Coordinates of C-alpha atoms in Angstrom, one line a residue:
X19 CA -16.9 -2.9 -18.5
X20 CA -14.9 -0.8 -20.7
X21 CA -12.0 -2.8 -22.6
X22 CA -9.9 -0.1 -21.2
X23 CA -10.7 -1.0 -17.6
X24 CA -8.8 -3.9 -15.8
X25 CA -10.0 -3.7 -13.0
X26 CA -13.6 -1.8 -12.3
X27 CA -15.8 -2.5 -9.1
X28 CA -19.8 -0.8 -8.2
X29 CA -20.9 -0.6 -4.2
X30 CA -18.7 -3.2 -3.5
X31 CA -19.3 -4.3 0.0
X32 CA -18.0 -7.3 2.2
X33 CA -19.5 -7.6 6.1
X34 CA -17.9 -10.3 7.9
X35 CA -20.2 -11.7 10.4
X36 CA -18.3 -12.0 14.6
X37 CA -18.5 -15.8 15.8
X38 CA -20.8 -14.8 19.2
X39 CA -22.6 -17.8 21.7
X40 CA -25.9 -17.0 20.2
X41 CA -26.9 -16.6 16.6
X42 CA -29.0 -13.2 17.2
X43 CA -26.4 -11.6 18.8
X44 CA -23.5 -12.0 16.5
X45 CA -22.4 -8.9 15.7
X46 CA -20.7 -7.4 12.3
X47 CA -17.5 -5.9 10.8
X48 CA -17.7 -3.9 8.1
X49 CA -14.6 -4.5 6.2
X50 CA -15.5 -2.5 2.9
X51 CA -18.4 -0.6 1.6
X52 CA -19.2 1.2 -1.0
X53 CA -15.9 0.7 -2.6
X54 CA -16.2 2.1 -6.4
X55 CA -13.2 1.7 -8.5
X56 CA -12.0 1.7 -12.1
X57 CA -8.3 1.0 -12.8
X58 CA -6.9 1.4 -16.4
X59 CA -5.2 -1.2 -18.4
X60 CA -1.1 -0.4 -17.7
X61 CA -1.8 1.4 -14.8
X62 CA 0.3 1.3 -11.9
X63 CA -2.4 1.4 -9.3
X64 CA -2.0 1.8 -5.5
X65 CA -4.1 1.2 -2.4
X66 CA -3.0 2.9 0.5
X67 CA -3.8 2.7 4.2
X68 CA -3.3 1.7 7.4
X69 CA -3.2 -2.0 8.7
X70 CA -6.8 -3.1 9.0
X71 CA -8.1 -0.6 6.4
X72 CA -9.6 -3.5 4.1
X73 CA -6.5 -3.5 1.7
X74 CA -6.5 -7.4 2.0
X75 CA -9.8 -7.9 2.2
X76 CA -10.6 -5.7 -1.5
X77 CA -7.6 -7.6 -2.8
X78 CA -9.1 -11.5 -1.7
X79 CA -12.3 -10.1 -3.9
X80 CA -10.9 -9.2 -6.9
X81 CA -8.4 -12.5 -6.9
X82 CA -11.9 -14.7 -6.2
X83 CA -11.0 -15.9 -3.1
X84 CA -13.5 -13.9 -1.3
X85 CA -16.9 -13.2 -2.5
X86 CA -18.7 -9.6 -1.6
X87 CA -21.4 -9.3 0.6
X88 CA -22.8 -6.3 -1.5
X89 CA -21.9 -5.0 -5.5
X90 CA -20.0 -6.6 -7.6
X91 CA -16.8 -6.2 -8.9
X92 CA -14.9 -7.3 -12.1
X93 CA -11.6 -8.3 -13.3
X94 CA -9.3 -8.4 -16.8
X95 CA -13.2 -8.3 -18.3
X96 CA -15.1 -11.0 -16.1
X97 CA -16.9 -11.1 -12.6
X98 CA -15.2 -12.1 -10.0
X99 CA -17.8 -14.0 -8.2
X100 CA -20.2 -15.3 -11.4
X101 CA -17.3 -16.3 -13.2
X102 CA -13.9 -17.1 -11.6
X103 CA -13.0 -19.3 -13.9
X104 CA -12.4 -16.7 -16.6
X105 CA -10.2 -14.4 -14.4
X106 CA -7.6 -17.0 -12.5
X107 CA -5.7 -17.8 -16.0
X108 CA -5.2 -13.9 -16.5
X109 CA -3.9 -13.0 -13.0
X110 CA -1.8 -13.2 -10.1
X111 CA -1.1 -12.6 -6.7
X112 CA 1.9 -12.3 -4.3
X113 CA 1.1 -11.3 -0.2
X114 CA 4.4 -9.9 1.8
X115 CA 5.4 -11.9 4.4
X116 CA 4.0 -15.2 2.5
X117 CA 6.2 -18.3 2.8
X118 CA 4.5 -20.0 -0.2
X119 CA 7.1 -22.8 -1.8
X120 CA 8.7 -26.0 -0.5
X121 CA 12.0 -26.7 1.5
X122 CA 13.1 -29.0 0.1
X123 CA 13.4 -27.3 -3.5
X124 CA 15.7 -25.4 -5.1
X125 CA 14.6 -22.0 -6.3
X126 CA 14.2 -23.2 -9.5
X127 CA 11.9 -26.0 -8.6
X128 CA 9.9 -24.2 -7.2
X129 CA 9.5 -21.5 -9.3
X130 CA 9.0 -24.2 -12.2
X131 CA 6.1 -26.1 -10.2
X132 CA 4.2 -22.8 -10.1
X133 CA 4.4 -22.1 -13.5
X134 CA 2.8 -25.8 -14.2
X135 CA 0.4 -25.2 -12.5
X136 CA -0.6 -22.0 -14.9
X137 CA 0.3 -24.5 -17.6
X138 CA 3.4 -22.4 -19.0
X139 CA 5.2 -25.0 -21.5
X140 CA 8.5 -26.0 -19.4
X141 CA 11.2 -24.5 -21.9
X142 CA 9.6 -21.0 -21.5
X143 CA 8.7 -21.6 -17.6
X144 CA 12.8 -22.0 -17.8
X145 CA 13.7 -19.6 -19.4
X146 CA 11.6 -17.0 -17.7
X147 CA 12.7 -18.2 -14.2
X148 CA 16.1 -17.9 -15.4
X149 CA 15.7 -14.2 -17.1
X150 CA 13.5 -13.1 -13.4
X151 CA 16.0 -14.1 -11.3
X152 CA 18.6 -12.3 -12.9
X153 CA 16.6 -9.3 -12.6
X154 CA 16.2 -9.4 -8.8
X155 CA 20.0 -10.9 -8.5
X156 CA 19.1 -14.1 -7.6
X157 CA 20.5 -15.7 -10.3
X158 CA 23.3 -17.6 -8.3
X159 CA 20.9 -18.7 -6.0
X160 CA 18.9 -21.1 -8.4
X161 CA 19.7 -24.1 -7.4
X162 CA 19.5 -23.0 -3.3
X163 CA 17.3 -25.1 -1.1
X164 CA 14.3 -22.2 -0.5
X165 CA 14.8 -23.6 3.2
X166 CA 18.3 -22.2 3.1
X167 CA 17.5 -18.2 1.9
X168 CA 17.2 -15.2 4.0
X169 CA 13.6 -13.7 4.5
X170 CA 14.5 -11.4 2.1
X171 CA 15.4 -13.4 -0.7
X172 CA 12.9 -15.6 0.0
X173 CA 10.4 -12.4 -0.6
X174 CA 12.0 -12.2 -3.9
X175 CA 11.2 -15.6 -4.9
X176 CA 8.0 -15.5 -4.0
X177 CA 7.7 -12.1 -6.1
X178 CA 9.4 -13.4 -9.0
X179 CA 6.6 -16.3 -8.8
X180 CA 4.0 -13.6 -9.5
X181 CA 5.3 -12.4 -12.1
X182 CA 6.5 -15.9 -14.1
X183 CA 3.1 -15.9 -15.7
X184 CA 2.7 -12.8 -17.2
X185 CA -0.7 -12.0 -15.9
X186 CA -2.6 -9.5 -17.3
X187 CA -3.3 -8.4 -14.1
X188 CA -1.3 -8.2 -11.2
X189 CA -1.8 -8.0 -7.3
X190 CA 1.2 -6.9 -4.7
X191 CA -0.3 -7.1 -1.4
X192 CA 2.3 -5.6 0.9
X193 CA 5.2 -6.7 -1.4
X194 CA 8.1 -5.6 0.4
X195 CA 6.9 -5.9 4.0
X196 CA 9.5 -7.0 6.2
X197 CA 12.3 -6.1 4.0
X198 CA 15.5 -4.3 4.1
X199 CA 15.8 -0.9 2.6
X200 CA 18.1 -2.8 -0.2
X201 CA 15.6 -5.6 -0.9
X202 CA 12.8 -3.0 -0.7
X203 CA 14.6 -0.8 -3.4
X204 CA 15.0 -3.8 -5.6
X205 CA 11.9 -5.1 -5.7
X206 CA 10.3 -1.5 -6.7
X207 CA 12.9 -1.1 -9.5
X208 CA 11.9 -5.1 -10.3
X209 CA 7.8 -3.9 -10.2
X210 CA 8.6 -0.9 -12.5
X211 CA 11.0 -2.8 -15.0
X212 CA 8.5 -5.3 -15.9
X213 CA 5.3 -2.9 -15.9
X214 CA 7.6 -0.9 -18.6
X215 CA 8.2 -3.9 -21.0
X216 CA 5.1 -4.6 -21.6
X217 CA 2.4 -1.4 -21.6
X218 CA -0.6 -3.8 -21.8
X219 CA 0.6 -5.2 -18.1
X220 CA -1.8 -4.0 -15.2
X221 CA -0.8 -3.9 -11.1
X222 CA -2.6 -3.2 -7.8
X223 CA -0.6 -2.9 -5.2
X224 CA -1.8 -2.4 -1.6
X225 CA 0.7 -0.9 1.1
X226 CA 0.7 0.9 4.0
X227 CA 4.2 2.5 3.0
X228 CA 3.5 6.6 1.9
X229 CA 6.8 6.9 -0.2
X230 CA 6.2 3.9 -2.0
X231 CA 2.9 4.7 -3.1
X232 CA 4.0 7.9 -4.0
X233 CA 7.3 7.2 -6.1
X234 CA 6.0 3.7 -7.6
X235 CA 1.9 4.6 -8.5
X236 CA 0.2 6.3 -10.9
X237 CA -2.5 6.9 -9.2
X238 CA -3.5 6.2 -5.4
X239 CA -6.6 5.7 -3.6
X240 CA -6.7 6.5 0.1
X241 CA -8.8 3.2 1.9
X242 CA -9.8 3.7 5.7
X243 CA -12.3 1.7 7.6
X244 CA -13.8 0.1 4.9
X245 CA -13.9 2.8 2.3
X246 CA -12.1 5.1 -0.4
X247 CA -11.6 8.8 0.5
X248 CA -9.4 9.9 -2.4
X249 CA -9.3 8.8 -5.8
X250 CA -6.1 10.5 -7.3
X251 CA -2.3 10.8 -8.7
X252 CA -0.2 11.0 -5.8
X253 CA 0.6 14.9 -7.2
X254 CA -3.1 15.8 -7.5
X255 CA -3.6 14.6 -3.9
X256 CA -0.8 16.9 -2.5
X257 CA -2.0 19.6 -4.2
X258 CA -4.8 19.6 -2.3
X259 CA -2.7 20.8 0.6
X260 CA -0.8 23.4 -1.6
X261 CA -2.8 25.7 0.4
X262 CA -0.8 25.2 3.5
X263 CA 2.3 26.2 4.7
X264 CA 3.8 22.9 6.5
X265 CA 6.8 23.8 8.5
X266 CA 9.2 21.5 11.1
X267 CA 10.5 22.6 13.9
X268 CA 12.4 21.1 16.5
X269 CA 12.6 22.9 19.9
X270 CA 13.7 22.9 23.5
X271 CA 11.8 21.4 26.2
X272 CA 8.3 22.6 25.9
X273 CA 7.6 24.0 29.7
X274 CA 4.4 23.1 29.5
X275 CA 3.2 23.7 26.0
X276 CA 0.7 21.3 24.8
X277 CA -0.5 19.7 21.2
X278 CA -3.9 21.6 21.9
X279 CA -2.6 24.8 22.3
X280 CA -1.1 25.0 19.3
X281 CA -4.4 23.7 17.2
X282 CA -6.5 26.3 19.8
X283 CA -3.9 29.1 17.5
X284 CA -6.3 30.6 14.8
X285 CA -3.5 30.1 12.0
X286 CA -3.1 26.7 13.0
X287 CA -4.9 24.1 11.0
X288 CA -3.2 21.1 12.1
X289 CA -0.3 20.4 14.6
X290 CA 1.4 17.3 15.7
X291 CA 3.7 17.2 18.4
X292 CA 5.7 14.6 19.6
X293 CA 8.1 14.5 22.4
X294 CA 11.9 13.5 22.8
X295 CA 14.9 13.3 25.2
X296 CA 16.0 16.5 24.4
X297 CA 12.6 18.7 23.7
X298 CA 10.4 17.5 20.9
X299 CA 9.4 17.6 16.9
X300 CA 6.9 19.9 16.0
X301 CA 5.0 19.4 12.6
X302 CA 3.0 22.6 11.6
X303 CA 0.2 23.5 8.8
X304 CA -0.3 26.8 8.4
X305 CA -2.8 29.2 7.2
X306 CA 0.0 31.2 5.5
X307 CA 3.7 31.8 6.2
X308 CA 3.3 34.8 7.7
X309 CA 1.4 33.2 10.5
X310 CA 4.9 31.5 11.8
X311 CA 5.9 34.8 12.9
X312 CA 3.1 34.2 15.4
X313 CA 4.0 31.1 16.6
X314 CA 7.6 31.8 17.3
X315 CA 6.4 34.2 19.2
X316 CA 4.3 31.7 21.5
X317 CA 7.3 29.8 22.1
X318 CA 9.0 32.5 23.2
X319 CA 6.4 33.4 25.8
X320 CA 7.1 30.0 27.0
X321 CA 10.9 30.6 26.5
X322 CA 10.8 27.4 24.3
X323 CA 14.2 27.6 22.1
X324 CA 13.8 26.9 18.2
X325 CA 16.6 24.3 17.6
X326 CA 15.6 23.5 13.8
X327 CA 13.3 24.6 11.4
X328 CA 12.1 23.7 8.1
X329 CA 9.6 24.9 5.4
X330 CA 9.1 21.4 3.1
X331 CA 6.2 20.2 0.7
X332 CA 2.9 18.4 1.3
X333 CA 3.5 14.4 1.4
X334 CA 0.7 12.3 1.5
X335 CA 1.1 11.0 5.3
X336 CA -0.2 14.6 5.4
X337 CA -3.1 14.2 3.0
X338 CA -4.4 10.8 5.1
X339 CA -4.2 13.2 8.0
X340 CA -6.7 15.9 6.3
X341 CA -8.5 13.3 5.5
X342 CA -8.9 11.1 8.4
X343 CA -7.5 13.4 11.3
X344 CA -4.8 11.3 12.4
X345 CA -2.0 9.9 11.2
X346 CA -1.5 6.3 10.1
X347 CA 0.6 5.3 12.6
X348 CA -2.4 6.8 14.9
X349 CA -4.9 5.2 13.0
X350 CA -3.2 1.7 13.1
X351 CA -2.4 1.9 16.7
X352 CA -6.5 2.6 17.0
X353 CA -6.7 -1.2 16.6
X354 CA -9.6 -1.7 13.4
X355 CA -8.9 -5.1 12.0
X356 CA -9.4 -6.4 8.7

């Protein structure tokens, strides 16, 4: 492993095997295969996909508390599975929706029992708690019961006890799941502020949010069922789709115009369509712009009326979709499991 690489895996595989009636018939998930990563030291590194992709179950790997089925996969310079031992002391890891820490403690408490347990000497467990909390505006709330806080700030907490021991390596699985849009803003300034003081700092964050990936990581891999479609930065990945013209429209009622119709159009290489009270949202990719010309015309064959429309840039919600043919709400709602 190079001693630029914090995180690097080869093959790695995990199969989990189905509790059945009869040992011959179990049968097998495939929750990753084949996954090959390397992740520089200081990067900002993001795994993105649906629920059930096998975010969580990559993550429990590389923190040793899952060992692969296949490969092998190593972490802040040492194996995950041949020696744990030597990669616990250098990292951390905080789940969304966790509700780690005890009632009956303040915030304080509990963030200073964690630290113990990593062996941080008490005046600089302290003093760290105190200087976290101030960055996620908790610090009035340090001697609150955890019983007593919101979900939100609870989420905080929990956050600010990943980062209390300055791993050299960090994993956010789903940090800001369940949160408001002001928490959720806070904790991504919080994960960027302390990536920036210290360059040698490394986090892997897993979410299934698109913007977050895309304004928080410096580079993204794609996960679906199991395995990584796109290695990239989030810009390089959108530019994949530069070729495209991606327009929204919003129209009248459709009389009878259909999602295949519009993919059947030879300029059309993707369509999404999706219904409301009033007529419905149409999002387009294009061959070129020209090409629109031709589709307005199809809706006014059907004497559909263009209510809105939009020319914007590629996101990547719309590179999962050229890579998996669905969206990730489509995908998730398919029901694969982790």
């Amino acid at each position: 492993m190079s001693n630029s690489l914090a995180i690097e895996t080869q093959d790695l595989g995990r199969i989990y095997k189905l509790r059945g009636s009869r040992k011959e018939t179990r049968k097998e998930l495939v929750a990753l295969e084949g996954v090959n990563l390397k992740v520089e030291r200081g990067e900002l590194f993001g795994l993105l996909g649906p629920n059930g992709a096998g975010k969580t179950t990559l993550i429990k790997i590389l923190t040793t508390l899952l060992s692969p089925t296949s490969g092998w996969a190593r972490v802040a310079g040492a194996d995950v599975h041949a020696e744990p031992e030597s990669v616990r002391p250098r990292i951390n890891m905080v789940s969304g929706g966790e509700s780690s820490g005890y009632g009956l403690l303040t915030v304080r408490e509990n963030l200073w029992m964690f630290s113990q347990f990593y062996g941080v000497p008490s005046k600089e467990a302290n003093e760290r708690i105190e200087a976290l909390l101030a960055m996620v505006g908790m610090k009035d709330r340090m001697h609150t019961k955890s019983s007593d806080l919101s979900t939100g700030l609870r989420q905080k907490m929990n956050i600010v006890r990943g980062f209390l021991t300055e791993p050299d390596v960090l994993f956010l699985d789903e940090p800001t799941l369940g949160l408001d849009v002001g928490a959720m803003r806070d904790v991504r300034r919080f994960i960027l502020d302390w990536l920036k003081a210290d360059k040698e700092r490394t986090l892997l964050l897993t979410t299934h949010y698109m913007m977050e990936a895309d304004e928080l990581c410096d580079r993204v891999a794609i996960i679906n069922k199991g395995k990584v479609l796109a290695c990239d930065t989030p810009t390089a990945l959108k530019q994949r789709l530069q070729k495209d013209a991606l327009f929204e429209i919003q129209v009248s009622p459709l009389n009878g115009l259909t999602q295949q119709m519009l993919v059947d159009q030879p300029e059309v290489t993707k369509a999404t369509l999706t219904e409301t009270e009033t007529g419905a949202n149409l999002s387009l990719s294009l061959v070129e712009e020209a090409a629109l010309a031709r589709i307005i015309n199809l809706f006014t064959q059907k004497e559909i009326q263009v209510m809105n429309l939009r020319k914007r840039e590629p996101t990547l919600e719309d590179v999962f979709i050229d890579l998996v043919g669905r969206s990730m709400a489509e995908e998730e709602k398919s029901g694969s499991s982790e």
